[in-house]
Rosetta silent file (secondary structure, phi, psi, omega in degrees, C-alpha in Angstrom):
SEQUENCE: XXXXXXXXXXXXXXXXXXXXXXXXXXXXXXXXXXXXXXXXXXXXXXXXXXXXXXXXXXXXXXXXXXXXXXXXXXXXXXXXXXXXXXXXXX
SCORE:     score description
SCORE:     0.000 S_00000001
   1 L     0.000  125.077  174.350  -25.020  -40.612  -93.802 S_00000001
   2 L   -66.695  140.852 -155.092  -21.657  -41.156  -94.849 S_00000001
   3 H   -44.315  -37.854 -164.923  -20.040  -44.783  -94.605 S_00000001
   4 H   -87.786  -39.728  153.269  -17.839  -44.009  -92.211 S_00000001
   5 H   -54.348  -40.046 -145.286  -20.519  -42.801  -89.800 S_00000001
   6 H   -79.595  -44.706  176.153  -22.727  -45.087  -90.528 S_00000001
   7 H   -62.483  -17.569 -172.349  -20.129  -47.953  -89.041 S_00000001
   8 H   -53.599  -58.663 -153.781  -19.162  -45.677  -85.940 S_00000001
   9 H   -66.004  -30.964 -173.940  -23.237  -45.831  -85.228 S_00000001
  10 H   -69.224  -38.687  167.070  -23.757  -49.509  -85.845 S_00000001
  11 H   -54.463  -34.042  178.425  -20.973  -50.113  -83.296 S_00000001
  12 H   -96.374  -42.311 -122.616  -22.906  -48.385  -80.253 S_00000001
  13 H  -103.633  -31.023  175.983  -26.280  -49.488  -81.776 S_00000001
  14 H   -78.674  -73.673 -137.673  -24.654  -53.375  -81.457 S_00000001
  15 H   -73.263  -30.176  164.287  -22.777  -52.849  -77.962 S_00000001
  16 H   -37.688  -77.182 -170.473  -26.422  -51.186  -77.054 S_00000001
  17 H   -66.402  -68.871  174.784  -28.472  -54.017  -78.093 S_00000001
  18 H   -30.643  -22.446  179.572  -25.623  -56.719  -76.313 S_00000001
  19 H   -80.157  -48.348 -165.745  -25.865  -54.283  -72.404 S_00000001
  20 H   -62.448  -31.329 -172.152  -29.728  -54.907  -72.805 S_00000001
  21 H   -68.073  -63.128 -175.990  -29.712  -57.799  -73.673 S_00000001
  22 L   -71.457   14.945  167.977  -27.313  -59.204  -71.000 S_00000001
  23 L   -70.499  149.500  172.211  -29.406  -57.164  -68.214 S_00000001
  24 L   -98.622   59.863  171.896  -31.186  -59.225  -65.921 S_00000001
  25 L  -108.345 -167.139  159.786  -34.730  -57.699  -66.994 S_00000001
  26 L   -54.907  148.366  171.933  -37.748  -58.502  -68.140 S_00000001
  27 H   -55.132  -76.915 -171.311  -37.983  -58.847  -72.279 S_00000001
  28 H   -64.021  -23.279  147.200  -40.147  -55.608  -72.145 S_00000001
  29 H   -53.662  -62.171 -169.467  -37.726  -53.570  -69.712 S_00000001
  30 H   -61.399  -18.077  176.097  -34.927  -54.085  -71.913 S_00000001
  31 H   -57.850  -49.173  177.703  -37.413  -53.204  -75.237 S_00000001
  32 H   -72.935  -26.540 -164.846  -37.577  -49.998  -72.948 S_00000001
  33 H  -102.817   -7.935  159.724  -34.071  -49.178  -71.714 S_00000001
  34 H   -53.886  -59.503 -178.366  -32.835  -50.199  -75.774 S_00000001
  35 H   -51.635  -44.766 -161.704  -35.112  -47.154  -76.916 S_00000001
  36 H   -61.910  -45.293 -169.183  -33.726  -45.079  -74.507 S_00000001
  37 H   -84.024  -12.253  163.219  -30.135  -45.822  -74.822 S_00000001
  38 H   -51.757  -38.925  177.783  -30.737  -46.032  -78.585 S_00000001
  39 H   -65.769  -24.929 -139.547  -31.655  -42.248  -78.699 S_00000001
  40 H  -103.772   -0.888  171.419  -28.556  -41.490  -76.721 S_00000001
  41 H   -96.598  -61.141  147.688  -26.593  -43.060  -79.462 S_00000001
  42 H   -39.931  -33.856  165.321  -27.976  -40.808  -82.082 S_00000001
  43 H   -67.807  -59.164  170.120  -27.359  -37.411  -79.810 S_00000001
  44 H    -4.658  -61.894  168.801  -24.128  -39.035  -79.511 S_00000001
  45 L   -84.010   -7.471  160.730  -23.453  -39.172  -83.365 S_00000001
  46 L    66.263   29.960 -170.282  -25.332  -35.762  -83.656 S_00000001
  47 L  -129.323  107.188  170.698  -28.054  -38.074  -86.185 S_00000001
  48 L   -50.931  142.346  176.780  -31.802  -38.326  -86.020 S_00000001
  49 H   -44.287  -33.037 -150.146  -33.622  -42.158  -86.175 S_00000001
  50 H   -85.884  -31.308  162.446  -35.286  -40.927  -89.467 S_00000001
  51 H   -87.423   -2.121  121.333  -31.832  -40.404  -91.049 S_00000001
  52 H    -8.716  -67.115  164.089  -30.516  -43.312  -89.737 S_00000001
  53 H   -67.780  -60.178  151.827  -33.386  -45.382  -90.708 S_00000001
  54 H   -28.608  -89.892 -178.071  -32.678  -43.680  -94.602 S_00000001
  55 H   -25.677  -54.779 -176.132  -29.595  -44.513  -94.496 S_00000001
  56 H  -102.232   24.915  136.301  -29.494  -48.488  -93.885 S_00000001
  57 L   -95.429  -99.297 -168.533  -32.311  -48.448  -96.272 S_00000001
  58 H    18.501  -49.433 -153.249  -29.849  -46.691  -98.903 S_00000001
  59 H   -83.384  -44.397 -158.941  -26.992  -49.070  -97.540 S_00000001
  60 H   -95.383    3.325  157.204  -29.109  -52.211  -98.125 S_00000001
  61 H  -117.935   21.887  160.479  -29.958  -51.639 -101.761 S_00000001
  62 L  -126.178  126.925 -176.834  -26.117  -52.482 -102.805 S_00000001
  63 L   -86.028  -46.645  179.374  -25.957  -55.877 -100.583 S_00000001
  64 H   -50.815  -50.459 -166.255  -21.812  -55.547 -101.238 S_00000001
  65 H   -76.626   -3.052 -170.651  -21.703  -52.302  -99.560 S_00000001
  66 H   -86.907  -37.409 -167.569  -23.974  -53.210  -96.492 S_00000001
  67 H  -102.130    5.121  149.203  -21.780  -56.054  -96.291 S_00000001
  68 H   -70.374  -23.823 -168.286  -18.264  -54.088  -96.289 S_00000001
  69 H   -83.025  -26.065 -169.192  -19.918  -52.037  -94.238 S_00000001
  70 H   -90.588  -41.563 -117.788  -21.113  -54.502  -91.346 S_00000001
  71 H   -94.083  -55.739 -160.591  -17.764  -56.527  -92.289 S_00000001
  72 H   -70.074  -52.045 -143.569  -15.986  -53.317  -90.956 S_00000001
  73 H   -90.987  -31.075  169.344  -18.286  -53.127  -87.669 S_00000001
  74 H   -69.268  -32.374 -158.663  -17.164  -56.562  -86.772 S_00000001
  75 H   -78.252  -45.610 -176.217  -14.012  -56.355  -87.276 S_00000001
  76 H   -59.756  -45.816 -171.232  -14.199  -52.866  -84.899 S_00000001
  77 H  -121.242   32.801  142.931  -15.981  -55.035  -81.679 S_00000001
  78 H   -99.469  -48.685 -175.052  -13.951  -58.501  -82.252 S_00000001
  79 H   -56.937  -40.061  176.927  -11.078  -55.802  -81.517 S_00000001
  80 H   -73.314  -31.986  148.044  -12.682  -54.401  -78.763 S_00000001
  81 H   -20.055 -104.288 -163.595  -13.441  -57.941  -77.773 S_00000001
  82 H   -48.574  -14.892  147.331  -10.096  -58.906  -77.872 S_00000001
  83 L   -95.592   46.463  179.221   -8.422  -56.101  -76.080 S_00000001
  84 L    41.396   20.541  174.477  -10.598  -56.223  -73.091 S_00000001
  85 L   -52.349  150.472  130.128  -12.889  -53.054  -74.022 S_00000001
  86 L  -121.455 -170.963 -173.320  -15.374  -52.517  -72.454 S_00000001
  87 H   -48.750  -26.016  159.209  -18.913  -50.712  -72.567 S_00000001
  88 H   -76.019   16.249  173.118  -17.644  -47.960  -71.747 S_00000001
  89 H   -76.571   -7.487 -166.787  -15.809  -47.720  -74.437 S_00000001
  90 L  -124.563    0.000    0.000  -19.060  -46.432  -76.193 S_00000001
């Protein structure tokens, strides 16, 4: 997956894990409604888990580029922070 995808997806895959997280469920509801909304981030992004998963092992066996690349995904949701996005921005 090319770099610039790969930070789009890491951006819904974080703002994902932060809605479940802040849900008021059970540990193992949100473990459920993550998977779910995780696939819906891959049809999003038109990208299967298995190339996904391939990918950020690829990304994570040059430690520089994993960390321009997550360097990049913060900097994309402190901005969305910081203009008052919200989830539905994803």
């Amino acid at each position: 997956m090319a770099e610039d995808k790969m930070v789009e997806v890491l951006i819904d895959i974080h703002l994902t894990e932060g809605l479940t997280s802040a849900m008021p469920v059970a540990y193992d509801s949100s473990r459920v409604l993550y998977s779910l909304l995780e696939k819906d981030v891959f049809l999003k992004h038109e990208v299967s888990d298995s190339v996904f998963t391939q990918s950020m092992l690829y990304y994570l066996r040059d430690p520089a580029e994993m960390e321009q690349i997550y360097s990049r995904v913060v900097d994309s949701l402190m901005v969305r922070e910081s203009s008052g996005g919200t989830l539905d921005q994803f």
